[in-house]
Coordinates of C-alpha atoms in Angstrom, one line a residue:
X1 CA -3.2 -10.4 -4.8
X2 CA -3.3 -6.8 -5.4
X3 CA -4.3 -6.1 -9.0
X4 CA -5.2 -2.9 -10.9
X5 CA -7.1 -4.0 -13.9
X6 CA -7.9 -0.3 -15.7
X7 CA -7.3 3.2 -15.3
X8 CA -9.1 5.8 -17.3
X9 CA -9.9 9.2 -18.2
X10 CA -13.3 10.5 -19.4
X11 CA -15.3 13.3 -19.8
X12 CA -18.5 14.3 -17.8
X13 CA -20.8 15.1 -20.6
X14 CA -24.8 16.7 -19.8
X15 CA -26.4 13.3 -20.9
X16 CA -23.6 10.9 -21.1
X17 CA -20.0 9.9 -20.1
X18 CA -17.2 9.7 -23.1
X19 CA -13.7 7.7 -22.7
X20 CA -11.1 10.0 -23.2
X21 CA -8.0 7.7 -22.8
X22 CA -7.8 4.4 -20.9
X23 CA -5.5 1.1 -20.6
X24 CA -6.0 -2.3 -19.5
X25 CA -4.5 -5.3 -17.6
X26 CA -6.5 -8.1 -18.5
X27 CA -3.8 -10.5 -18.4
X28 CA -5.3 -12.6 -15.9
X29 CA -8.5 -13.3 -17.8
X30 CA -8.5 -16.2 -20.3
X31 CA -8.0 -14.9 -24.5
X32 CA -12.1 -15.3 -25.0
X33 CA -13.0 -13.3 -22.1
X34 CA -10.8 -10.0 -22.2
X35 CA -12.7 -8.1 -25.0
X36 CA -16.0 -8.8 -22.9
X37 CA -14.5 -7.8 -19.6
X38 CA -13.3 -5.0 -21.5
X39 CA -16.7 -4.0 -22.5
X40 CA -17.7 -4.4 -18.9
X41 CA -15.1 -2.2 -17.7
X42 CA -15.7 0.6 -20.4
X43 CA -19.7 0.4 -19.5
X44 CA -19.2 0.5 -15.5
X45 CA -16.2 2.8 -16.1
X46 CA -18.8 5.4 -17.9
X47 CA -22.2 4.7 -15.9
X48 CA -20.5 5.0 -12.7
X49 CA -19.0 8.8 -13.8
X50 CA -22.7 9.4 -15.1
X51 CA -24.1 9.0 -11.4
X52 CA -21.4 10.6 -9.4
X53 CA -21.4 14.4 -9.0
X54 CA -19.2 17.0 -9.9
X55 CA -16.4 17.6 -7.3
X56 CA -17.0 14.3 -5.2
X57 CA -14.7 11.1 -5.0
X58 CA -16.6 7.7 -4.8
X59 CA -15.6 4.0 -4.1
X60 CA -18.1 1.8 -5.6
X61 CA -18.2 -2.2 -5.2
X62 CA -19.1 -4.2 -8.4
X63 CA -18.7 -7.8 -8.0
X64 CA -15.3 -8.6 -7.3
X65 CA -13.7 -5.7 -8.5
X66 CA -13.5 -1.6 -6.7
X67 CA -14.1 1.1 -8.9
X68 CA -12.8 4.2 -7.3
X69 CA -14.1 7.2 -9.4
X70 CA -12.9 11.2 -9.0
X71 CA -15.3 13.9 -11.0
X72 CA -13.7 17.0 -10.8
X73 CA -15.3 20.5 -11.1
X74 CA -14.9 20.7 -15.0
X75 CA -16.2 17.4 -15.6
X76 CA -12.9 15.8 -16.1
X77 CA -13.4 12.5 -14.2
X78 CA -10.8 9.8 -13.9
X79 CA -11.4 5.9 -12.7
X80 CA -9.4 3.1 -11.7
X81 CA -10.9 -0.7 -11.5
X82 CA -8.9 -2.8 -8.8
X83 CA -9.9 -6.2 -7.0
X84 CA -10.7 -5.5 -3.3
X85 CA -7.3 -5.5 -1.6
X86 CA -6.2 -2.3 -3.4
X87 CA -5.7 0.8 -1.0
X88 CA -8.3 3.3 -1.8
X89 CA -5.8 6.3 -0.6
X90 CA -3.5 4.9 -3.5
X91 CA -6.0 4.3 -6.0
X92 CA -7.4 8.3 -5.3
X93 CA -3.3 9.6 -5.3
X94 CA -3.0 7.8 -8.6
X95 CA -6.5 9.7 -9.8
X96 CA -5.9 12.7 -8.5
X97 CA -2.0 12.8 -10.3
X98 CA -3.3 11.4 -13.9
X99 CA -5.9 13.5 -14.0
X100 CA -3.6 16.4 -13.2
X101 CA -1.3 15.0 -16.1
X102 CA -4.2 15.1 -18.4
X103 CA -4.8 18.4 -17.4
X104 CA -1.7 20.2 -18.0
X105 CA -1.1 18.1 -21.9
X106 CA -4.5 17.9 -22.8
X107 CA -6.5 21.0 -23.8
X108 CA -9.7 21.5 -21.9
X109 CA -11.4 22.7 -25.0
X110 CA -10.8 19.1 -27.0
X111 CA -12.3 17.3 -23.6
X112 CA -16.1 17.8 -24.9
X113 CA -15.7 16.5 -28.8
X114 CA -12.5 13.9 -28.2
X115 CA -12.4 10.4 -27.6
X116 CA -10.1 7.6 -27.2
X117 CA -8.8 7.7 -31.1
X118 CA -8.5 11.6 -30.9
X119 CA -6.9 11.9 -27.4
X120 CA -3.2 11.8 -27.1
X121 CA -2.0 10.7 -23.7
X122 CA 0.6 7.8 -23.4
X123 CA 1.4 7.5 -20.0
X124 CA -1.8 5.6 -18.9
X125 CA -0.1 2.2 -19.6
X126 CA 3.1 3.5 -17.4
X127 CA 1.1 4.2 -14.8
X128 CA -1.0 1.3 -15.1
X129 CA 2.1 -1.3 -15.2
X130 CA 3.9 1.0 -11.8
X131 CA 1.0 1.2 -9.4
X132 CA 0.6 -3.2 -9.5
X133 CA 2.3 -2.5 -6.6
X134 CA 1.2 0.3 -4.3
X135 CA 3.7 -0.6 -2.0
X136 CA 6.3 0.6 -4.0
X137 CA 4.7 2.9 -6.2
X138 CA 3.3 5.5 -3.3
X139 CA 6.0 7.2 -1.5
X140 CA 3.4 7.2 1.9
X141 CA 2.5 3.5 1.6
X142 CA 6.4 2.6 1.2
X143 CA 7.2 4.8 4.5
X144 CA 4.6 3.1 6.3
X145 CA 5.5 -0.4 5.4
X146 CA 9.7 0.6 6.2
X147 CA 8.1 2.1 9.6
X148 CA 6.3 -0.9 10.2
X149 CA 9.5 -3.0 9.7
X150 CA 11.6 -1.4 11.9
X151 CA 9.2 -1.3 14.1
X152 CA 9.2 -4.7 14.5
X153 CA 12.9 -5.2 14.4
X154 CA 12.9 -2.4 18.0
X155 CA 10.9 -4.9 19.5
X156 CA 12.6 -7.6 18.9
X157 CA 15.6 -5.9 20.1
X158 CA 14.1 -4.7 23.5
X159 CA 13.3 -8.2 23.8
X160 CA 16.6 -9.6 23.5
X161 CA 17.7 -6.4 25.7
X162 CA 15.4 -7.3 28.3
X163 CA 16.3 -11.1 28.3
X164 CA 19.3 -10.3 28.6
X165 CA 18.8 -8.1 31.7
X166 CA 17.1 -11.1 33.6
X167 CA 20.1 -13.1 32.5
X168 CA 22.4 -10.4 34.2
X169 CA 20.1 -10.1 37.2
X170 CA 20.5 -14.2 37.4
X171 CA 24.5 -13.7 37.0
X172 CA 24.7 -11.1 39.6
X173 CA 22.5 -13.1 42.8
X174 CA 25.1 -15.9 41.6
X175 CA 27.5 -14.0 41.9
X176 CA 26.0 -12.2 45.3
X177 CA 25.8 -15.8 46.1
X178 CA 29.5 -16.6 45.4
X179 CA 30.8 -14.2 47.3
X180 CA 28.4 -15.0 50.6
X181 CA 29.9 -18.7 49.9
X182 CA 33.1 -18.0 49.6
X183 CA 33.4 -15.6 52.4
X184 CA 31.8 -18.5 54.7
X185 CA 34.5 -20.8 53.2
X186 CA 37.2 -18.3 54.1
X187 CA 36.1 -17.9 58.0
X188 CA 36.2 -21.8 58.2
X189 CA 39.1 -22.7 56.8
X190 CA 40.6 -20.0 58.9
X191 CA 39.2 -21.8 61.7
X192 CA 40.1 -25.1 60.6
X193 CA 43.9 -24.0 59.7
X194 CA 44.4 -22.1 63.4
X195 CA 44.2 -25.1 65.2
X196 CA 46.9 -26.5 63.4
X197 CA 49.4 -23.7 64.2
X198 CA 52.2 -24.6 66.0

């Protein structure tokens, strides 16, 4: 199943990485294990920005979870954890619009000294909670999955239209048939009725 487990936004300091703002869906993991996992997350989360340059997007495999990662130009770097099945195009739409977010209510001059306490950005959770399903929540993803139906549903339907040609080819040599029949049945029982003409 396709699964976003965190989405976060930290800053791309010279020796180390700092959580700006993040939420979690660790509903799937058992009570004891979520503030572990969470620790996971938050450590992967920052070495992962640590190691990727400035301006580049990355899509990193850890265990069973995808870590798609963004680091813009002024260090602001956002990250989303997802199991395998999650569309990276998605997962990059969704950094590249948070980040954006962040941007534009955030001011670039708290990014340095903030952290998650300091930071105020809400929306994480909204976004986290929408984008479970990328289907629905991507514009692009839901064309392509309405294209694909209906693509489906033409072919079915020149199916049935073609079936129903060859049914009409069969109806019309019947037919052709018929007539040859019936004008052979005509002739003879002309034939057959001038004889008894009185």
């Amino acid at each position: 199943m396709v699964r976003v487990y965190a989405l976060g936004v930290l800053y791309k300091g010279v020796n180390s990485a700092t959580v700006l703002k993040a939420a979690y869906d660790l509903q799937s993991f058992s009570f004891f294990q979520r503030s572990s996992v969470q620790e996971f997350m938050v450590f992967v989360s920052k070495t992962i920005v640590e190691r990727t340059q400035q301006s580049t997007r990355q899509s990193v495999k850890e265990g069973e979870y995808m870590l798609q990662v963004y680091v813009r130009a002024d260090n602001l770097a956002g990250i989303l954890i997802s199991d395998h099945e999650y569309p990276n195009r998605v997962a990059h739409t969704l950094i590249t619009k948070i980040l954006d977010e962040f941007t534009a209510k955030v001011p670039a001059s708290s990014w340095a000294t903030g952290n998650e306490s300091t930071v105020d950005f809400p929306v994480l959770p909204q976004y986290l909670a929408k984008y479970q399903n990328p289907r629905e929540a991507d514009a692009l993803t839901k064309i392509q999955n309405d294209l694909d139906e209906t693509k489906i549903i033409l072919h079915d339907t020149i199916k049935a239209v073609l079936e129903r040609g060859e049914k009409l080819d069969d109806l019309v040599a019947k037919s052709d048939s018929l007539t040859m029949h019936s004008k052979a049945f005509y002739k003879t029982a002309r034939k057959t009725n001038s004889c008894c003409n009185f």
